[in-house]
Amino acid sequence: MATRARTTFQKRQKEMARKDKQQRKAERREQRKLSRNVTDKFPPQDDTFPTETEPGMARVVSRHITVER
C-alpha cells in the first residue's frame, strides 16, 4: 500500500511541475509577443539616409526627377 501512495504523490508532483513549466512557457511567449509589437511600431532608425535633400541629390517632385544644384 505504501508504494501506491508514493506513486500517487509522484504523479501529483510531476503534474504540478508540468503545469508550472507550461505557465512559464506561456509567460515567455507573451513577453516575446509584447516586445515584438513594440519593435514593430518603432522600426530602428537608419542614419545612412539623409533626412533632408542634400545639394546634388535627385528627388522626386510630382513624378518628375529633379536635381538640386
PDB file of N, CA and C in Angstrom:
ATOM      1  N   MET A   1       0.799  -1.188   0.000  1.00  0.00           N
ATOM      2  CA  MET A   1       0.000   0.000   0.000  1.00  0.00           C
ATOM      3  C   MET A   1       0.853   1.268   0.000  1.00  0.00           C
ATOM      4  N   ALA A   2       1.998   1.210   0.630  1.00  0.00           N
ATOM      5  CA  ALA A   2       2.841   2.393   0.718  1.00  0.00           C
ATOM      6  C   ALA A   2       3.331   2.826  -0.662  1.00  0.00           C
ATOM      7  N   THR A   3       3.608   1.863  -1.528  1.00  0.00           N
ATOM      8  CA  THR A   3       4.079   2.234  -2.862  1.00  0.00           C
ATOM      9  C   THR A   3       2.982   2.924  -3.669  1.00  0.00           C
ATOM     10  N   ARG A   4       1.748   2.522  -3.451  1.00  0.00           N
ATOM     11  CA  ARG A   4       0.648   3.148  -4.182  1.00  0.00           C
ATOM     12  C   ARG A   4       0.548   4.635  -3.803  1.00  0.00           C
ATOM     13  N   ALA A   5       0.685   4.959  -2.543  1.00  0.00           N
ATOM     14  CA  ALA A   5       0.615   6.346  -2.088  1.00  0.00           C
ATOM     15  C   ALA A   5       1.795   7.146  -2.630  1.00  0.00           C
ATOM     16  N   ARG A   6       2.961   6.508  -2.679  1.00  0.00           N
ATOM     17  CA  ARG A   6       4.142   7.201  -3.179  1.00  0.00           C
ATOM     18  C   ARG A   6       3.981   7.525  -4.661  1.00  0.00           C
ATOM     19  N   THR A   7       3.488   6.577  -5.437  1.00  0.00           N
ATOM     20  CA  THR A   7       3.320   6.834  -6.868  1.00  0.00           C
ATOM     21  C   THR A   7       2.280   7.919  -7.108  1.00  0.00           C
ATOM     22  N   THR A   8       1.225   7.946  -6.310  1.00  0.00           N
ATOM     23  CA  THR A   8       0.217   8.994  -6.445  1.00  0.00           C
ATOM     24  C   THR A   8       0.841  10.350  -6.156  1.00  0.00           C
ATOM     25  N   PHE A   9       1.659  10.408  -5.100  1.00  0.00           N
ATOM     26  CA  PHE A   9       2.338  11.656  -4.755  1.00  0.00           C
ATOM     27  C   PHE A   9       3.297  12.068  -5.870  1.00  0.00           C
ATOM     28  N   GLN A  10       4.031  11.108  -6.429  1.00  0.00           N
ATOM     29  CA  GLN A  10       4.953  11.402  -7.524  1.00  0.00           C
ATOM     30  C   GLN A  10       4.199  11.910  -8.747  1.00  0.00           C
ATOM     31  N   LYS A  11       3.060  11.304  -9.032  1.00  0.00           N
ATOM     32  CA  LYS A  11       2.248  11.762 -10.161  1.00  0.00           C
ATOM     33  C   LYS A  11       1.791  13.203  -9.945  1.00  0.00           C
ATOM     34  N   ARG A  12       1.390  13.480  -8.711  1.00  0.00           N
ATOM     35  CA  ARG A  12       0.929  14.836  -8.395  1.00  0.00           C
ATOM     36  C   ARG A  12       2.069  15.831  -8.559  1.00  0.00           C
ATOM     37  N   GLN A  13       3.243  15.481  -8.066  1.00  0.00           N
ATOM     38  CA  GLN A  13       4.405  16.351  -8.199  1.00  0.00           C
ATOM     39  C   GLN A  13       4.757  16.564  -9.674  1.00  0.00           C
ATOM     40  N   LYS A  14       4.702  15.497 -10.444  1.00  0.00           N
ATOM     41  CA  LYS A  14       5.017  15.570 -11.869  1.00  0.00           C
ATOM     42  C   LYS A  14       4.012  16.469 -12.595  1.00  0.00           C
ATOM     43  N   GLU A  15       2.743  16.312 -12.266  1.00  0.00           N
ATOM     44  CA  GLU A  15       1.695  17.123 -12.881  1.00  0.00           C
ATOM     45  C   GLU A  15       1.856  18.601 -12.519  1.00  0.00           C
ATOM     46  N   MET A  16       2.197  18.877 -11.267  1.00  0.00           N
ATOM     47  CA  MET A  16       2.416  20.264 -10.842  1.00  0.00           C
ATOM     48  C   MET A  16       3.613  20.867 -11.565  1.00  0.00           C
ATOM     49  N   ALA A  17       4.672  20.087 -11.723  1.00  0.00           N
ATOM     50  CA  ALA A  17       5.851  20.563 -12.440  1.00  0.00           C
ATOM     51  C   ALA A  17       5.512  20.846 -13.901  1.00  0.00           C
ATOM     52  N   ARG A  18       4.701  19.988 -14.504  1.00  0.00           N
ATOM     53  CA  ARG A  18       4.293  20.187 -15.893  1.00  0.00           C
ATOM     54  C   ARG A  18       3.471  21.466 -16.041  1.00  0.00           C
ATOM     55  N   LYS A  19       2.551  21.709 -15.112  1.00  0.00           N
ATOM     56  CA  LYS A  19       1.739  22.929 -15.158  1.00  0.00           C
ATOM     57  C   LYS A  19       2.601  24.171 -14.977  1.00  0.00           C
ATOM     58  N   ASP A  20       3.561  24.107 -14.050  1.00  0.00           N
ATOM     59  CA  ASP A  20       4.464  25.240 -13.836  1.00  0.00           C
ATOM     60  C   ASP A  20       5.265  25.542 -15.097  1.00  0.00           C
ATOM     61  N   LYS A  21       5.746  24.486 -15.739  1.00  0.00           N
ATOM     62  CA  LYS A  21       6.525  24.666 -16.958  1.00  0.00           C
ATOM     63  C   LYS A  21       5.668  25.290 -18.053  1.00  0.00           C
ATOM     64  N   GLN A  22       4.426  24.832 -18.186  1.00  0.00           N
ATOM     65  CA  GLN A  22       3.523  25.402 -19.185  1.00  0.00           C
ATOM     66  C   GLN A  22       3.266  26.876 -18.907  1.00  0.00           C
ATOM     67  N   GLN A  23       3.096  27.217 -17.643  1.00  0.00           N
ATOM     68  CA  GLN A  23       2.834  28.603 -17.280  1.00  0.00           C
ATOM     69  C   GLN A  23       4.045  29.483 -17.595  1.00  0.00           C
ATOM     70  N   ARG A  24       5.244  29.021 -17.247  1.00  0.00           N
ATOM     71  CA  ARG A  24       6.457  29.788 -17.554  1.00  0.00           C
ATOM     72  C   ARG A  24       6.615  29.972 -19.055  1.00  0.00           C
ATOM     73  N   LYS A  25       6.328  28.916 -19.805  1.00  0.00           N
ATOM     74  CA  LYS A  25       6.437  28.981 -21.258  1.00  0.00           C
ATOM     75  C   LYS A  25       5.438  29.990 -21.829  1.00  0.00           C
ATOM     76  N   ALA A  26       4.216  30.001 -21.311  1.00  0.00           N
ATOM     77  CA  ALA A  26       3.201  30.954 -21.766  1.00  0.00           C
ATOM     78  C   ALA A  26       3.621  32.388 -21.445  1.00  0.00           C
ATOM     79  N   GLU A  27       4.221  32.591 -20.274  1.00  0.00           N
ATOM     80  CA  GLU A  27       4.701  33.923 -19.909  1.00  0.00           C
ATOM     81  C   GLU A  27       5.822  34.374 -20.837  1.00  0.00           C
ATOM     82  N   ARG A  28       6.744  33.474 -21.172  1.00  0.00           N
ATOM     83  CA  ARG A  28       7.825  33.823 -22.105  1.00  0.00           C
ATOM     84  C   ARG A  28       7.260  34.170 -23.472  1.00  0.00           C
ATOM     85  N   ARG A  29       6.275  33.382 -23.925  1.00  0.00           N
ATOM     86  CA  ARG A  29       5.631  33.656 -25.209  1.00  0.00           C
ATOM     87  C   ARG A  29       4.991  35.044 -25.207  1.00  0.00           C
ATOM     88  N   GLU A  30       4.320  35.377 -24.127  1.00  0.00           N
ATOM     89  CA  GLU A  30       3.654  36.680 -24.015  1.00  0.00           C
ATOM     90  C   GLU A  30       4.688  37.809 -24.019  1.00  0.00           C
ATOM     91  N   GLN A  31       5.801  37.617 -23.320  1.00  0.00           N
ATOM     92  CA  GLN A  31       6.856  38.629 -23.303  1.00  0.00           C
ATOM     93  C   GLN A  31       7.430  38.847 -24.700  1.00  0.00           C
ATOM     94  N   ARG A  32       7.672  37.760 -25.428  1.00  0.00           N
ATOM     95  CA  ARG A  32       8.181  37.887 -26.797  1.00  0.00           C
ATOM     96  C   ARG A  32       7.182  38.626 -27.668  1.00  0.00           C
ATOM     97  N   LYS A  33       5.911  38.301 -27.502  1.00  0.00           N
ATOM     98  CA  LYS A  33       4.859  38.939 -28.291  1.00  0.00           C
ATOM     99  C   LYS A  33       4.827  40.438 -28.012  1.00  0.00           C
ATOM    100  N   LEU A  34       4.901  40.823 -26.744  1.00  0.00           N
ATOM    101  CA  LEU A  34       4.868  42.236 -26.386  1.00  0.00           C
ATOM    102  C   LEU A  34       6.102  42.964 -26.886  1.00  0.00           C
ATOM    103  N   SER A  35       7.278  42.375 -26.734  1.00  0.00           N
ATOM    104  CA  SER A  35       8.498  43.043 -27.185  1.00  0.00           C
ATOM    105  C   SER A  35       8.540  43.129 -28.702  1.00  0.00           C
ATOM    106  N   ARG A  36       7.999  42.138 -29.396  1.00  0.00           N
ATOM    107  CA  ARG A  36       7.955  42.174 -30.854  1.00  0.00           C
ATOM    108  C   ARG A  36       7.016  43.286 -31.314  1.00  0.00           C
ATOM    109  N   ASN A  37       5.889  43.492 -30.649  1.00  0.00           N
ATOM    110  CA  ASN A  37       4.954  44.547 -31.020  1.00  0.00           C
ATOM    111  C   ASN A  37       5.566  45.923 -30.825  1.00  0.00           C
ATOM    112  N   VAL A  38       6.353  46.108 -29.793  1.00  0.00           N
ATOM    113  CA  VAL A  38       6.986  47.398 -29.542  1.00  0.00           C
ATOM    114  C   VAL A  38       7.997  47.698 -30.634  1.00  0.00           C
ATOM    115  N   THR A  39       8.807  46.729 -31.030  1.00  0.00           N
ATOM    116  CA  THR A  39       9.814  46.969 -32.057  1.00  0.00           C
ATOM    117  C   THR A  39       9.182  47.138 -33.426  1.00  0.00           C
ATOM    118  N   ASP A  40       8.033  46.512 -33.680  1.00  0.00           N
ATOM    119  CA  ASP A  40       7.364  46.684 -34.961  1.00  0.00           C
ATOM    120  C   ASP A  40       6.780  48.080 -35.098  1.00  0.00           C
ATOM    121  N   LYS A  41       6.323  48.666 -34.005  1.00  0.00           N
ATOM    122  CA  LYS A  41       5.746  50.003 -34.056  1.00  0.00           C
ATOM    123  C   LYS A  41       6.812  51.058 -34.302  1.00  0.00           C
ATOM    124  N   PHE A  42       7.997  50.850 -33.785  1.00  0.00           N
ATOM    125  CA  PHE A  42       9.078  51.805 -33.921  1.00  0.00           C
ATOM    126  C   PHE A  42      10.281  51.118 -34.561  1.00  0.00           C
ATOM    127  N   PRO A  43      10.357  51.114 -35.898  1.00  0.00           N
ATOM    128  CA  PRO A  43      11.496  50.448 -36.544  1.00  0.00           C
ATOM    129  C   PRO A  43      12.790  51.182 -36.211  1.00  0.00           C
ATOM    130  N   PRO A  44      13.896  50.496 -36.248  1.00  0.00           N
ATOM    131  CA  PRO A  44      15.171  51.139 -35.925  1.00  0.00           C
ATOM    132  C   PRO A  44      15.488  52.246 -36.918  1.00  0.00           C
ATOM    133  N   GLN A  45      16.053  53.326 -36.415  1.00  0.00           N
ATOM    134  CA  GLN A  45      16.409  54.460 -37.256  1.00  0.00           C
ATOM    135  C   GLN A  45      17.700  54.150 -37.997  1.00  0.00           C
ATOM    136  N   ASP A  46      17.720  54.470 -39.282  1.00  0.00           N
ATOM    137  CA  ASP A  46      18.903  54.244 -40.097  1.00  0.00           C
ATOM    138  C   ASP A  46      19.498  55.603 -40.437  1.00  0.00           C
ATOM    139  N   ASP A  47      20.707  55.882 -39.946  1.00  0.00           N
ATOM    140  CA  ASP A  47      21.334  57.181 -40.146  1.00  0.00           C
ATOM    141  C   ASP A  47      22.014  57.307 -41.503  1.00  0.00           C
ATOM    142  N   THR A  48      21.990  56.263 -42.325  1.00  0.00           N
ATOM    143  CA  THR A  48      22.654  56.344 -43.617  1.00  0.00           C
ATOM    144  C   THR A  48      21.851  57.158 -44.620  1.00  0.00           C
ATOM    145  N   PHE A  49      20.543  57.311 -44.405  1.00  0.00           N
ATOM    146  CA  PHE A  49      19.724  58.094 -45.312  1.00  0.00           C
ATOM    147  C   PHE A  49      19.591  59.513 -44.779  1.00  0.00           C
ATOM    148  N   PRO A  50      19.829  60.516 -45.644  1.00  0.00           N
ATOM    149  CA  PRO A  50      19.706  61.903 -45.185  1.00  0.00           C
ATOM    150  C   PRO A  50      18.243  62.242 -44.901  1.00  0.00           C
ATOM    151  N   THR A  51      18.038  63.083 -43.899  1.00  0.00           N
ATOM    152  CA  THR A  51      16.675  63.470 -43.559  1.00  0.00           C
ATOM    153  C   THR A  51      16.168  64.556 -44.495  1.00  0.00           C
ATOM    154  N   GLU A  52      17.036  65.375 -45.010  1.00  0.00           N
ATOM    155  CA  GLU A  52      16.658  66.405 -45.972  1.00  0.00           C
ATOM    156  C   GLU A  52      17.456  66.171 -47.245  1.00  0.00           C
ATOM    157  N   THR A  53      16.949  66.704 -48.340  1.00  0.00           N
ATOM    158  CA  THR A  53      17.642  66.537 -49.612  1.00  0.00           C
ATOM    159  C   THR A  53      18.910  67.385 -49.611  1.00  0.00           C
ATOM    160  N   GLU A  54      20.018  66.767 -49.929  1.00  0.00           N
ATOM    161  CA  GLU A  54      21.290  67.469 -49.991  1.00  0.00           C
ATOM    162  C   GLU A  54      21.514  67.958 -51.412  1.00  0.00           C
ATOM    163  N   PRO A  55      22.278  69.030 -51.606  1.00  0.00           N
ATOM    164  CA  PRO A  55      22.557  69.516 -52.966  1.00  0.00           C
ATOM    165  C   PRO A  55      23.184  68.417 -53.820  1.00  0.00           C
ATOM    166  N   GLY A  56      22.729  68.318 -55.062  1.00  0.00           N
ATOM    167  CA  GLY A  56      23.263  67.323 -55.971  1.00  0.00           C
ATOM    168  C   GLY A  56      22.550  65.991 -55.897  1.00  0.00           C
ATOM    169  N   MET A  57      21.640  65.828 -54.963  1.00  0.00           N
ATOM    170  CA  MET A  57      20.902  64.575 -54.849  1.00  0.00           C
ATOM    171  C   MET A  57      19.591  64.688 -55.614  1.00  0.00           C
ATOM    172  N   ALA A  58      19.206  63.619 -56.246  1.00  0.00           N
ATOM    173  CA  ALA A  58      17.959  63.602 -57.002  1.00  0.00           C
ATOM    174  C   ALA A  58      16.785  63.447 -56.050  1.00  0.00           C
ATOM    175  N   ARG A  59      15.685  64.097 -56.370  1.00  0.00           N
ATOM    176  CA  ARG A  59      14.471  63.920 -55.592  1.00  0.00           C
ATOM    177  C   ARG A  59      13.285  63.893 -56.539  1.00  0.00           C
ATOM    178  N   VAL A  60      12.248  63.242 -56.143  1.00  0.00           N
ATOM    179  CA  VAL A  60      11.066  63.106 -56.978  1.00  0.00           C
ATOM    180  C   VAL A  60      10.082  64.205 -56.602  1.00  0.00           C
ATOM    181  N   VAL A  61       9.693  64.991 -57.618  1.00  0.00           N
ATOM    182  CA  VAL A  61       8.714  66.049 -57.414  1.00  0.00           C
ATOM    183  C   VAL A  61       7.622  65.836 -58.436  1.00  0.00           C
ATOM    184  N   SER A  62       6.445  65.502 -57.985  1.00  0.00           N
ATOM    185  CA  SER A  62       5.264  65.252 -58.827  1.00  0.00           C
ATOM    186  C   SER A  62       5.611  64.405 -60.051  1.00  0.00           C
ATOM    187  N   ARG A  63       6.187  63.265 -59.809  1.00  0.00           N
ATOM    188  CA  ARG A  63       6.523  62.251 -60.809  1.00  0.00           C
ATOM    189  C   ARG A  63       7.640  62.660 -61.774  1.00  0.00           C
ATOM    190  N   HIS A  64       8.310  63.765 -61.517  1.00  0.00           N
ATOM    191  CA  HIS A  64       9.450  64.169 -62.337  1.00  0.00           C
ATOM    192  C   HIS A  64      10.676  64.204 -61.441  1.00  0.00           C
ATOM    193  N   ILE A  65      11.783  63.750 -61.972  1.00  0.00           N
ATOM    194  CA  ILE A  65      13.017  63.749 -61.190  1.00  0.00           C
ATOM    195  C   ILE A  65      13.746  65.055 -61.449  1.00  0.00           C
ATOM    196  N   THR A  66      14.071  65.756 -60.378  1.00  0.00           N
ATOM    197  CA  THR A  66      14.830  66.990 -60.497  1.00  0.00           C
ATOM    198  C   THR A  66      16.117  66.826 -59.715  1.00  0.00           C
ATOM    199  N   VAL A  67      17.124  67.580 -60.089  1.00  0.00           N
ATOM    200  CA  VAL A  67      18.404  67.534 -59.395  1.00  0.00           C
ATOM    201  C   VAL A  67      18.677  68.913 -58.840  1.00  0.00           C
ATOM    202  N   GLU A  68      18.886  68.998 -57.537  1.00  0.00           N
ATOM    203  CA  GLU A  68      19.214  70.274 -56.918  1.00  0.00           C
ATOM    204  C   GLU A  68      20.685  70.556 -57.137  1.00  0.00           C
ATOM    205  N   ARG A  69      21.009  71.823 -57.312  1.00  0.00           N
ATOM    206  CA  ARG A  69      22.412  72.216 -57.530  1.00  0.00           C
ATOM    207  C   ARG A  69      22.837  73.221 -56.514  1.00  0.00           C
TER     208      ARG A  69
END
